[in-house]
PDB file of C-alpha atoms in Angstrom:
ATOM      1  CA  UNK A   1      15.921 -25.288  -5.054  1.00  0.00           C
ATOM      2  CA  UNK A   2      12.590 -27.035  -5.097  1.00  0.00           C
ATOM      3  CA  UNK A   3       9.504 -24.745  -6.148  1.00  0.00           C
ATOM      4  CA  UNK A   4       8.147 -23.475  -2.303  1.00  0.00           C
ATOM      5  CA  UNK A   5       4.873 -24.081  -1.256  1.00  0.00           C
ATOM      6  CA  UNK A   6       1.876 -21.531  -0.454  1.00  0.00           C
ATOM      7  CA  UNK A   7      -0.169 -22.167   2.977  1.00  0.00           C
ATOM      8  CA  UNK A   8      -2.518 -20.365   4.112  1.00  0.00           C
ATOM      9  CA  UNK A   9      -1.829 -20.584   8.119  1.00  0.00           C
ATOM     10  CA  UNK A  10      -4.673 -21.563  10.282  1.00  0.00           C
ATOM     11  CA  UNK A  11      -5.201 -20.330  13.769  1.00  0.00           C
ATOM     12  CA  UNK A  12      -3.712 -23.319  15.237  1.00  0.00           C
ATOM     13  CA  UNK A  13      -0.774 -22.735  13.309  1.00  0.00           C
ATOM     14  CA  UNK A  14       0.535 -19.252  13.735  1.00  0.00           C
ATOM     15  CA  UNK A  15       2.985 -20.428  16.330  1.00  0.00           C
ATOM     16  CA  UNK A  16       4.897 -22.589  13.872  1.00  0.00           C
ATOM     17  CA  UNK A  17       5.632 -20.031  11.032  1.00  0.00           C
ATOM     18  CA  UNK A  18       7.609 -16.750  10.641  1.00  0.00           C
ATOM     19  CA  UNK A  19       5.765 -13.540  10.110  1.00  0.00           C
ATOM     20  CA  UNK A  20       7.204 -10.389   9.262  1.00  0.00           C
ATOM     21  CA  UNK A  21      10.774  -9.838   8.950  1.00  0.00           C
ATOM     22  CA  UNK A  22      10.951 -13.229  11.517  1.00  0.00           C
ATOM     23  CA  UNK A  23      11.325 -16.315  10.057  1.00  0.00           C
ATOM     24  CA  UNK A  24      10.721 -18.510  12.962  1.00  0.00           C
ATOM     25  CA  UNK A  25       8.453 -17.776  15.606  1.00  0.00           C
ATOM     26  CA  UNK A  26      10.023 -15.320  18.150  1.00  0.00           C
ATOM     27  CA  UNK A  27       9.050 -14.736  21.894  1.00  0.00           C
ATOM     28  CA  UNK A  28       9.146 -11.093  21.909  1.00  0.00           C
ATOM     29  CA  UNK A  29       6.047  -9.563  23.172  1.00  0.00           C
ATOM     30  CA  UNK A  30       5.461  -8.012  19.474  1.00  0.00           C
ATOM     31  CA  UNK A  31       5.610 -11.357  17.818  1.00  0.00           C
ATOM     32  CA  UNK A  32       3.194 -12.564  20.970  1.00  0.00           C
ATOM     33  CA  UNK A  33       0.828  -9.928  19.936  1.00  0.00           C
ATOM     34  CA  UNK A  34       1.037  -9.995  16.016  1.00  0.00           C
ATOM     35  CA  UNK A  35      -0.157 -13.453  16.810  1.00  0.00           C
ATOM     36  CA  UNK A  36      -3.185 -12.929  18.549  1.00  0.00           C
ATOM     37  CA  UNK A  37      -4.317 -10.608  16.232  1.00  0.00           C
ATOM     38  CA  UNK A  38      -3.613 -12.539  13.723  1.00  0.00           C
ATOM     39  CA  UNK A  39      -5.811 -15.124  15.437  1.00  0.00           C
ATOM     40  CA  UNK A  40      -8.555 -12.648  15.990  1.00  0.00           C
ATOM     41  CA  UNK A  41      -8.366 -11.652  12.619  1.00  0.00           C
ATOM     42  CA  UNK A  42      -8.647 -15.107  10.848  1.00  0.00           C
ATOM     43  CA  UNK A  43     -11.911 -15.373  11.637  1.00  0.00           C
ATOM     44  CA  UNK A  44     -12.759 -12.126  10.070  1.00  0.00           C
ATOM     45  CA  UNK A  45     -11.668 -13.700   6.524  1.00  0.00           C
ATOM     46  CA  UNK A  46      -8.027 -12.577   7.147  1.00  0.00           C
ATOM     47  CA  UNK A  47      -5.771 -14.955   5.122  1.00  0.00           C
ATOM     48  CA  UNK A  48      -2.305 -15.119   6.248  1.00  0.00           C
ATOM     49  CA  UNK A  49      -0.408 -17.339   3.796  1.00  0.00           C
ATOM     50  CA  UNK A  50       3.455 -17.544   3.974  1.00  0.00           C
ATOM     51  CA  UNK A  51       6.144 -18.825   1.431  1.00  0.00           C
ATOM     52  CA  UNK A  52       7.926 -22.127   2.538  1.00  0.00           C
ATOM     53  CA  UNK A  53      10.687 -23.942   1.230  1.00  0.00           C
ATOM     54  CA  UNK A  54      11.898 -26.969   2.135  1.00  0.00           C
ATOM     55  CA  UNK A  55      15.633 -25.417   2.113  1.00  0.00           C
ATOM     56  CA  UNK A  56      15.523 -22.357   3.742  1.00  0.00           C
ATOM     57  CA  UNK A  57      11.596 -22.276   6.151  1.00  0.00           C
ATOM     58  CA  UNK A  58       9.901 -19.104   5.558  1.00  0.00           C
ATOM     59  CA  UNK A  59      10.920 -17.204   2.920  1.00  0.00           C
ATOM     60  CA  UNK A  60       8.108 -14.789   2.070  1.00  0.00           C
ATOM     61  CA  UNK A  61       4.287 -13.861   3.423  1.00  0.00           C
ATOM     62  CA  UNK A  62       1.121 -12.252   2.248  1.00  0.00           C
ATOM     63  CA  UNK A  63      -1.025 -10.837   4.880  1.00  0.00           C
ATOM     64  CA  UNK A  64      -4.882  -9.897   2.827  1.00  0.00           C
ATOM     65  CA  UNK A  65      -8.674  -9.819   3.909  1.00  0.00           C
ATOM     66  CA  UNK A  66     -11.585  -8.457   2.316  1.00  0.00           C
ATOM     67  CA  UNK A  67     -11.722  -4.215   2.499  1.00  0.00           C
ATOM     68  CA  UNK A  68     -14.813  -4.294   4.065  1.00  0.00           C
ATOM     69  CA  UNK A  69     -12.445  -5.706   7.019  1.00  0.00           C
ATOM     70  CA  UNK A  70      -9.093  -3.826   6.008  1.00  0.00           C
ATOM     71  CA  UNK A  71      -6.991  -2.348   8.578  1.00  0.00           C
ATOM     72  CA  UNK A  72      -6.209   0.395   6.060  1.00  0.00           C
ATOM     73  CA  UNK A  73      -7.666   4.032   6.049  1.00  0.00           C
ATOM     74  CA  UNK A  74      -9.242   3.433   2.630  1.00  0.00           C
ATOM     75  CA  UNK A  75     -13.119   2.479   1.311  1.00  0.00           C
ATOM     76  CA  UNK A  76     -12.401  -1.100  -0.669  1.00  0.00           C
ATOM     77  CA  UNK A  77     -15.582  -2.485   0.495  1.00  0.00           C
ATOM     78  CA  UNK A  78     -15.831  -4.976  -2.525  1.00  0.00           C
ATOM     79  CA  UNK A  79     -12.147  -5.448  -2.981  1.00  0.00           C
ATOM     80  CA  UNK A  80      -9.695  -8.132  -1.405  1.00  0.00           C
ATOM     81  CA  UNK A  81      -7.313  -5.488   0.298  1.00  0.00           C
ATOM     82  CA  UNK A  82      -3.371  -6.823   0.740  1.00  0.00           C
ATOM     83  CA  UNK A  83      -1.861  -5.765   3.991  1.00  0.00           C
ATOM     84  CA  UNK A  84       1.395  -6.420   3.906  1.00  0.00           C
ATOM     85  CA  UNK A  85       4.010  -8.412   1.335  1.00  0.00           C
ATOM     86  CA  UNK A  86       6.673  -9.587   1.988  1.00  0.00           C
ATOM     87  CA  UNK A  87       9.813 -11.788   0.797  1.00  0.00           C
ATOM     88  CA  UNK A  88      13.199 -12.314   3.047  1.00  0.00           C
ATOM     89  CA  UNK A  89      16.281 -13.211   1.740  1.00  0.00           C
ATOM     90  CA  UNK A  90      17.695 -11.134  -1.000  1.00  0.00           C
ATOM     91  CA  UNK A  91      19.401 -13.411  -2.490  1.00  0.00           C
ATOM     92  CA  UNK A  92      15.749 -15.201  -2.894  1.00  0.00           C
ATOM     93  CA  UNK A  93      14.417 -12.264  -4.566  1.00  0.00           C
ATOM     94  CA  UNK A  94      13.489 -11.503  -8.329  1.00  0.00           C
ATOM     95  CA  UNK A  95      12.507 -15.385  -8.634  1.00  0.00           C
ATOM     96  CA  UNK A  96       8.818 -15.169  -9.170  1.00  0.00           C
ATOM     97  CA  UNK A  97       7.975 -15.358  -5.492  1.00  0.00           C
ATOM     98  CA  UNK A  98       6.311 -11.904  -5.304  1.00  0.00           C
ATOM     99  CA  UNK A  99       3.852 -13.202  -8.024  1.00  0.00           C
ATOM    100  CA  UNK A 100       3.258 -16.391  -6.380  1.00  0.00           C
ATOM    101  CA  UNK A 101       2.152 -14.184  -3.351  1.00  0.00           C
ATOM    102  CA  UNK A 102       0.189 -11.647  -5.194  1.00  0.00           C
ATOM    103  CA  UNK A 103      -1.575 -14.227  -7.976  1.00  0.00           C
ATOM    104  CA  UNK A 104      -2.891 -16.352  -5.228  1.00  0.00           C
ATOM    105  CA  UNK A 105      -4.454 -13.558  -3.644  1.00  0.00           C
ATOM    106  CA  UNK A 106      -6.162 -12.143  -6.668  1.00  0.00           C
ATOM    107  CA  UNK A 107      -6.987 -16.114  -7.346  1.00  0.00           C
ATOM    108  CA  UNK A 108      -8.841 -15.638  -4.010  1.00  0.00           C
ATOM    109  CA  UNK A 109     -10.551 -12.459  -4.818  1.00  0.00           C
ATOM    110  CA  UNK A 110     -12.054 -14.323  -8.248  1.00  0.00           C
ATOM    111  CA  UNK A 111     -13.378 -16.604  -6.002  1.00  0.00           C
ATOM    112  CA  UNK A 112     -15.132 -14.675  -3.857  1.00  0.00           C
ATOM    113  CA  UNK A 113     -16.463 -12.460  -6.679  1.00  0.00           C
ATOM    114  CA  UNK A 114     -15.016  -9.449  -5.845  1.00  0.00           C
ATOM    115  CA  UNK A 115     -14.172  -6.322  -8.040  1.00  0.00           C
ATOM    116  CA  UNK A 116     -10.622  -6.305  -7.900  1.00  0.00           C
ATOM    117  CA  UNK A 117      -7.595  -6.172  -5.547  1.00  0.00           C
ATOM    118  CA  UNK A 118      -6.537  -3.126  -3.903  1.00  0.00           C
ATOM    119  CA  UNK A 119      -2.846  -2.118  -2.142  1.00  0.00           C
ATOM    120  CA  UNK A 120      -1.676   0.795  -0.143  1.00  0.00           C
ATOM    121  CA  UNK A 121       2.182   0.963  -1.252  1.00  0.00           C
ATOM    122  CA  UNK A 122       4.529   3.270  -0.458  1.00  0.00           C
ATOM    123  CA  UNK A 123       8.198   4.376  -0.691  1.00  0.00           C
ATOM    124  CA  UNK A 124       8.614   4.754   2.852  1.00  0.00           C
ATOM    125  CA  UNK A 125       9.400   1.432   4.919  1.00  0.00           C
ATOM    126  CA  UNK A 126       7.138  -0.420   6.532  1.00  0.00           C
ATOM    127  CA  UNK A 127       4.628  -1.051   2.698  1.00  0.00           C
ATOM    128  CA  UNK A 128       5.871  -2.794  -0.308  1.00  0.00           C
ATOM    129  CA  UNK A 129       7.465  -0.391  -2.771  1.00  0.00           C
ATOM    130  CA  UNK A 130       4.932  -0.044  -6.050  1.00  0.00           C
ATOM    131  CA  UNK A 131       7.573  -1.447  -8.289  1.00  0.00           C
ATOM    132  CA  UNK A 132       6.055  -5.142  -7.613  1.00  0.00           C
ATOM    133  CA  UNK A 133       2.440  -4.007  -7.864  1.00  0.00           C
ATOM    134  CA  UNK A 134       3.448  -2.231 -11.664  1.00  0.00           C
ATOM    135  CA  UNK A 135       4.894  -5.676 -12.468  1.00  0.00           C
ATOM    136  CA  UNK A 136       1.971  -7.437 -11.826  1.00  0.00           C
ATOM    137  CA  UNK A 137      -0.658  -5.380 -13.531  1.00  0.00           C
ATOM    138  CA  UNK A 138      -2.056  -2.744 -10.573  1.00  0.00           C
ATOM    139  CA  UNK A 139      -2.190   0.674 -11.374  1.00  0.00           C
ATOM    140  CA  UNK A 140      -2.323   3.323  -9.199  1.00  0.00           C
ATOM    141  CA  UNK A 141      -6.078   5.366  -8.673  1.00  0.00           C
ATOM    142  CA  UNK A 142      -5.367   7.344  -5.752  1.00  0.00           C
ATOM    143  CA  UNK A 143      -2.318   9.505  -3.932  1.00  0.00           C
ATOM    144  CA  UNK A 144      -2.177  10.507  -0.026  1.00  0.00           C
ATOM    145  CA  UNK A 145       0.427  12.383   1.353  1.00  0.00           C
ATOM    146  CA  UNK A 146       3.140  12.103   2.517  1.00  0.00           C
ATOM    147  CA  UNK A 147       4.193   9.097  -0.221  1.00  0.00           C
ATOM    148  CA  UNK A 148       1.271   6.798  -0.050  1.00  0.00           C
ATOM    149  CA  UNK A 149      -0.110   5.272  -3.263  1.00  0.00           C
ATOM    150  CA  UNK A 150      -3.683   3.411  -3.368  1.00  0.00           C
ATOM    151  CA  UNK A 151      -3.446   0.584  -6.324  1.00  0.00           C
ATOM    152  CA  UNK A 152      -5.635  -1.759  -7.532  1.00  0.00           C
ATOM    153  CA  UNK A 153      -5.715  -4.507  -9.824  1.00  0.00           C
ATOM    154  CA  UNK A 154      -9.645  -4.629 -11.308  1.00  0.00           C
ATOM    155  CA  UNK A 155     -11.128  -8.219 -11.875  1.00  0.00           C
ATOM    156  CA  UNK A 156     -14.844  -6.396 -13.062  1.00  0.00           C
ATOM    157  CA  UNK A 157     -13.587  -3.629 -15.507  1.00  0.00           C
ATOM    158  CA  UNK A 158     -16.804  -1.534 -14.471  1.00  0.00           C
ATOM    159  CA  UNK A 159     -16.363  -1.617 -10.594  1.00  0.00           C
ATOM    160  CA  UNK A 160     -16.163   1.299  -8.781  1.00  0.00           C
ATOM    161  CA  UNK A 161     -12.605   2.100  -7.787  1.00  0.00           C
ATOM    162  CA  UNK A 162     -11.890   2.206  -3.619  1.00  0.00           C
ATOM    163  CA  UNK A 163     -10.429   5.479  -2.353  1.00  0.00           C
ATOM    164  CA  UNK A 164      -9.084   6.682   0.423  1.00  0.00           C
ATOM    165  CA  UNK A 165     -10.681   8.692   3.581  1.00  0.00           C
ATOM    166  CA  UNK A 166      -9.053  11.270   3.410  1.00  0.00           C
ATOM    167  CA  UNK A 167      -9.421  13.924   5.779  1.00  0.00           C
ATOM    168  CA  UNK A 168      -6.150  13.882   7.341  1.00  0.00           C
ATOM    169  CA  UNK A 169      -5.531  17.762   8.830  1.00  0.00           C
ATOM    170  CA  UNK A 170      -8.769  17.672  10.581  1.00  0.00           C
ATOM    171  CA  UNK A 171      -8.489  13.964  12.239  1.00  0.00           C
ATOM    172  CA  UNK A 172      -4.626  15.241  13.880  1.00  0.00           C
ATOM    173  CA  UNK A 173      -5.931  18.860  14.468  1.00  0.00           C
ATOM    174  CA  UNK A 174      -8.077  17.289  16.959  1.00  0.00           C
ATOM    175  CA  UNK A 175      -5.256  16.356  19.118  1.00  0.00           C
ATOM    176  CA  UNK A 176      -3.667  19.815  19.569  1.00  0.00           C
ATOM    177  CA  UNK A 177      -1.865  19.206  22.335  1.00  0.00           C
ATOM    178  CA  UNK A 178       0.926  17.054  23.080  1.00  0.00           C
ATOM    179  CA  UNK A 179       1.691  13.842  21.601  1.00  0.00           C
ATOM    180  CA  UNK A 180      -0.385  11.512  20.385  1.00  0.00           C
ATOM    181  CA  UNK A 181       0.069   7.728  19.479  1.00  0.00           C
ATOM    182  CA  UNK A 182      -1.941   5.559  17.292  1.00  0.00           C
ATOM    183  CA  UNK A 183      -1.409   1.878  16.737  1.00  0.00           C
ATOM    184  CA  UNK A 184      -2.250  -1.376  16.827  1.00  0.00           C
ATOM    185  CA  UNK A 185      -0.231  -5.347  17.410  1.00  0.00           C
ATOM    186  CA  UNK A 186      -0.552  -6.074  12.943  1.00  0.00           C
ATOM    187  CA  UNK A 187       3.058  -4.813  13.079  1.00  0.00           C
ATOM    188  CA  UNK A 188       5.490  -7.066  15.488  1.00  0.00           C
ATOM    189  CA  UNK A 189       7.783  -4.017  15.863  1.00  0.00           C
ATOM    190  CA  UNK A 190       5.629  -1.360  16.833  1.00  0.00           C
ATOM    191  CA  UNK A 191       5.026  -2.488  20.887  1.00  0.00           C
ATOM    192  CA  UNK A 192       8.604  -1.841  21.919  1.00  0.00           C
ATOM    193  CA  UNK A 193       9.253   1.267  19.717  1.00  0.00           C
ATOM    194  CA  UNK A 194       5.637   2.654  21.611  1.00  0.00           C
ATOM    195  CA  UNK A 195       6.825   1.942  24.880  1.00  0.00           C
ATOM    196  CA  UNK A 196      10.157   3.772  24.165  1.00  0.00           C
ATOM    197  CA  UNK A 197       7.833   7.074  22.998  1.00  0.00           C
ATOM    198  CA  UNK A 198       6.093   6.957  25.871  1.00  0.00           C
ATOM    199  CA  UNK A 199       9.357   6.215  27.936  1.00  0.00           C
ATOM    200  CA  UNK A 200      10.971   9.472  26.122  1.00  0.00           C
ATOM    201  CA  UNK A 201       7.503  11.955  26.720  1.00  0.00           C
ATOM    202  CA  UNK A 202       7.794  10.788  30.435  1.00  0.00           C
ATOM    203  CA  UNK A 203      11.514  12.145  30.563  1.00  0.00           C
ATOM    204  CA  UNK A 204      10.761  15.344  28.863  1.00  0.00           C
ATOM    205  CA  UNK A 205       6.767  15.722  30.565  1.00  0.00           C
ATOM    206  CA  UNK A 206       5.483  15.700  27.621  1.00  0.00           C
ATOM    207  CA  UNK A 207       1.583  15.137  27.278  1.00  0.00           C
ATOM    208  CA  UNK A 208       0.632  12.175  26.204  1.00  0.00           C
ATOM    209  CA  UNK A 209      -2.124  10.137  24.919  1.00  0.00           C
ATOM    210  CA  UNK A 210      -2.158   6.366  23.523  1.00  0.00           C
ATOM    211  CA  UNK A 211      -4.833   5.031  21.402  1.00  0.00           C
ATOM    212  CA  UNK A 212      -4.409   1.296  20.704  1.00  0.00           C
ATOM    213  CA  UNK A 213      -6.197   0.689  17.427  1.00  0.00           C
ATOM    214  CA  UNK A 214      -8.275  -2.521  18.259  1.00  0.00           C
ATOM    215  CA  UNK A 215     -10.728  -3.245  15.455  1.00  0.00           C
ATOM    216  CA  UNK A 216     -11.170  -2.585  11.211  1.00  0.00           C
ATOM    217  CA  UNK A 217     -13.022   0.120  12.066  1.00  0.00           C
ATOM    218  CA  UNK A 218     -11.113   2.301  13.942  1.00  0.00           C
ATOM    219  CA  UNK A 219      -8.185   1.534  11.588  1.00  0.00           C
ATOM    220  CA  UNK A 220     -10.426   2.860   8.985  1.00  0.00           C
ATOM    221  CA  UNK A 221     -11.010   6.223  10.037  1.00  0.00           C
ATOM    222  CA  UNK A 222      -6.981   6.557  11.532  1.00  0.00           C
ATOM    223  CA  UNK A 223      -5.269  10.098  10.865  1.00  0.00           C
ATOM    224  CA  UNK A 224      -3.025   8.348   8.721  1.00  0.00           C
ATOM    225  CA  UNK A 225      -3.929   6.496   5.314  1.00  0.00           C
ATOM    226  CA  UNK A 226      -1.447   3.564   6.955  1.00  0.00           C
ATOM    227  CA  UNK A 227      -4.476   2.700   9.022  1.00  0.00           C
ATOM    228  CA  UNK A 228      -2.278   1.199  11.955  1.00  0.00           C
ATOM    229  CA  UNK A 229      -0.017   3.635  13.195  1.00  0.00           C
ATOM    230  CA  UNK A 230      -0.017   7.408  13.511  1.00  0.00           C
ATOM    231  CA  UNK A 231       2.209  10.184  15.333  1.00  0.00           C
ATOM    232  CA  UNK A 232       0.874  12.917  16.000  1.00  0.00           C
ATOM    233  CA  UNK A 233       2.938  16.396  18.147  1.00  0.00           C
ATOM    234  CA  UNK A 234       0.297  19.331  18.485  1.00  0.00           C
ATOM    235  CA  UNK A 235      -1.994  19.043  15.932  1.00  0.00           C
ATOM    236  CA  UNK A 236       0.248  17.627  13.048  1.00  0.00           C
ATOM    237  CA  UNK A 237       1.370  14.106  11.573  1.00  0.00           C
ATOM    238  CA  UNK A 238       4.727  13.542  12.660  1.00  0.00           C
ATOM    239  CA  UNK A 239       4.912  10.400  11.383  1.00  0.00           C
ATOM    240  CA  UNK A 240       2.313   8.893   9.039  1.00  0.00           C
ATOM    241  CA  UNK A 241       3.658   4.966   9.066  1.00  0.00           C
ATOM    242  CA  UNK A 242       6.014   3.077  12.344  1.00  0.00           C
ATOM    243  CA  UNK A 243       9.405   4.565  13.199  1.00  0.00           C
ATOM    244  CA  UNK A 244      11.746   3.357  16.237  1.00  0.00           C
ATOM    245  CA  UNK A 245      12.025   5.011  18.970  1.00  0.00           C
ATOM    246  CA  UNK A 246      15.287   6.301  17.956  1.00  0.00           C
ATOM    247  CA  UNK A 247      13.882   7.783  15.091  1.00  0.00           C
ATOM    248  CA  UNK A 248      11.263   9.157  17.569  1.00  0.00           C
ATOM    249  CA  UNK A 249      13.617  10.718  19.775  1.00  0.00           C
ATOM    250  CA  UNK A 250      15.908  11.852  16.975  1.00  0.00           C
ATOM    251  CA  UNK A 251      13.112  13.995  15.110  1.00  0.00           C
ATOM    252  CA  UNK A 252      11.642  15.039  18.802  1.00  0.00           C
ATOM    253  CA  UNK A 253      15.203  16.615  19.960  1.00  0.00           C
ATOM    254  CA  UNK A 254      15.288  18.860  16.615  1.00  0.00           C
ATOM    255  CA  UNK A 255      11.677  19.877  17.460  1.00  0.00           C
ATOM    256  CA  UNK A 256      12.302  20.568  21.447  1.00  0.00           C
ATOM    257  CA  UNK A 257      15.728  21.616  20.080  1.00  0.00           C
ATOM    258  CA  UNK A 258      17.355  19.447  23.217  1.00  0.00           C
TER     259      UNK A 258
END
């Protein structure tokens, strides 16, 4: 297999790549979306730079922009932040492909004279596991319930390390009634699975209130340290990071006991 090639997507070229979990571009309203926020994003300083090979497209992505623009609930101000990783094919995996992803972000964070580059991982889907951070030099500074792990990999030794808000009982208590939703398009998947929550609350009359999460700074300060996505059922996190709305429905009939 020939070595694959890094490029950093341009605006005018999000409709020709893969993105998340798809390797060619999809019609689905949550592909639709991902790429005009992708779009909007881009000219923040997001860089969106996928994995291609001339044998098999798409084979891996890494989404990253600088923390001062993060859609994380973390302060990185003077980091490069990394959204999302990702590579596709298992059988593609444990190459060095990661690394390419990971090195060409932290080459881009030299470059820019930053402090370091920072990660929220976790062991939950939906975040790269912290195995490939570990293997690549980050350590981890910071933990956040439920499983969330802040990480950073320091380029000036006596930066400041980033942290995260925090504050996460008081920002759901304020919603102590009903159900809440919290997201945003960075995640393909999570349109459909918030129209079938809001399907489900209709069924059952359940209260409900929808917040789409439409810039950095709103992500910022999100009852979850995921930044794009929180669920929230009177007053508590009931899900800190996208689940389907089978999932939803699932954990919602043990809690209405239906």
């Amino acid at each position: 297999m020939e070595t694959p090639k890094l490029i950093t997507l341009t605006e005018s070229e999000l409709n020709e790549y893969g993105c998340c979990g798809f390797k060619k571009p999809a019609k689905t309203e949550g592909f639709q979306k991902k790429r005009a926020w992708t779009a909007q994003q881009i000219s923040q300083g997001l860089k969106f730079r996928v994995l291609q090979s001339p044998e098999h497209g798409t084979i891996g992505f890494i989404e990253f922009i600088s923390g001062e623009f993060c859609w994380r609930a973390i302060d990185a101000c003077e980091y490069m932040v990394i959204h999302c990783i990702m590579s596709y094919a298992k059988d593609l995996q444990h190459k060095g492909y990661g690394k390419m992803l990971i090195d060409s972000c932290y080459d881009d964070a030299v470059a820019a004279g930053m402090a370091g580059v920072a990660v929220v991982t976790s062991g939950d889907s939906f975040l790269a596991d912290r195995d490939i951070f570990v293997k690549n030099g980050f350590i981890t500074i910071e933990k956040a319930p439920p499983k969330f792990e802040l990480m950073i990999k320091k380029i000036r030794k006596d930066a400041l390390n980033p942290s995260f808000k925090g504050n996460w009982d008081s920002k759901a208590e304020k919603h102590s009634h009903g159900l809440s939703i919290y997201y945003s398009n960075q995640c393909p998947m999570v349109s459909k699975w918030v129209n079938e929550m809001i399907d489900y609350a209709d069924t059952y009359k359940i209260p409900t209130s929808v917040f789409e999460i439409n810039d950095h700074i709103a992500a910022q300060e999100c009852p979850s340290p995921y930044g794009t996505f929180a669920l929230i059922y009177n007053g508590k996190l009931l899900a800190s990071r996208p689940v389907s709305g089978g999932s939803f429905a699932i954990t919602m009939n043990k809690l209405l006991k239906k």
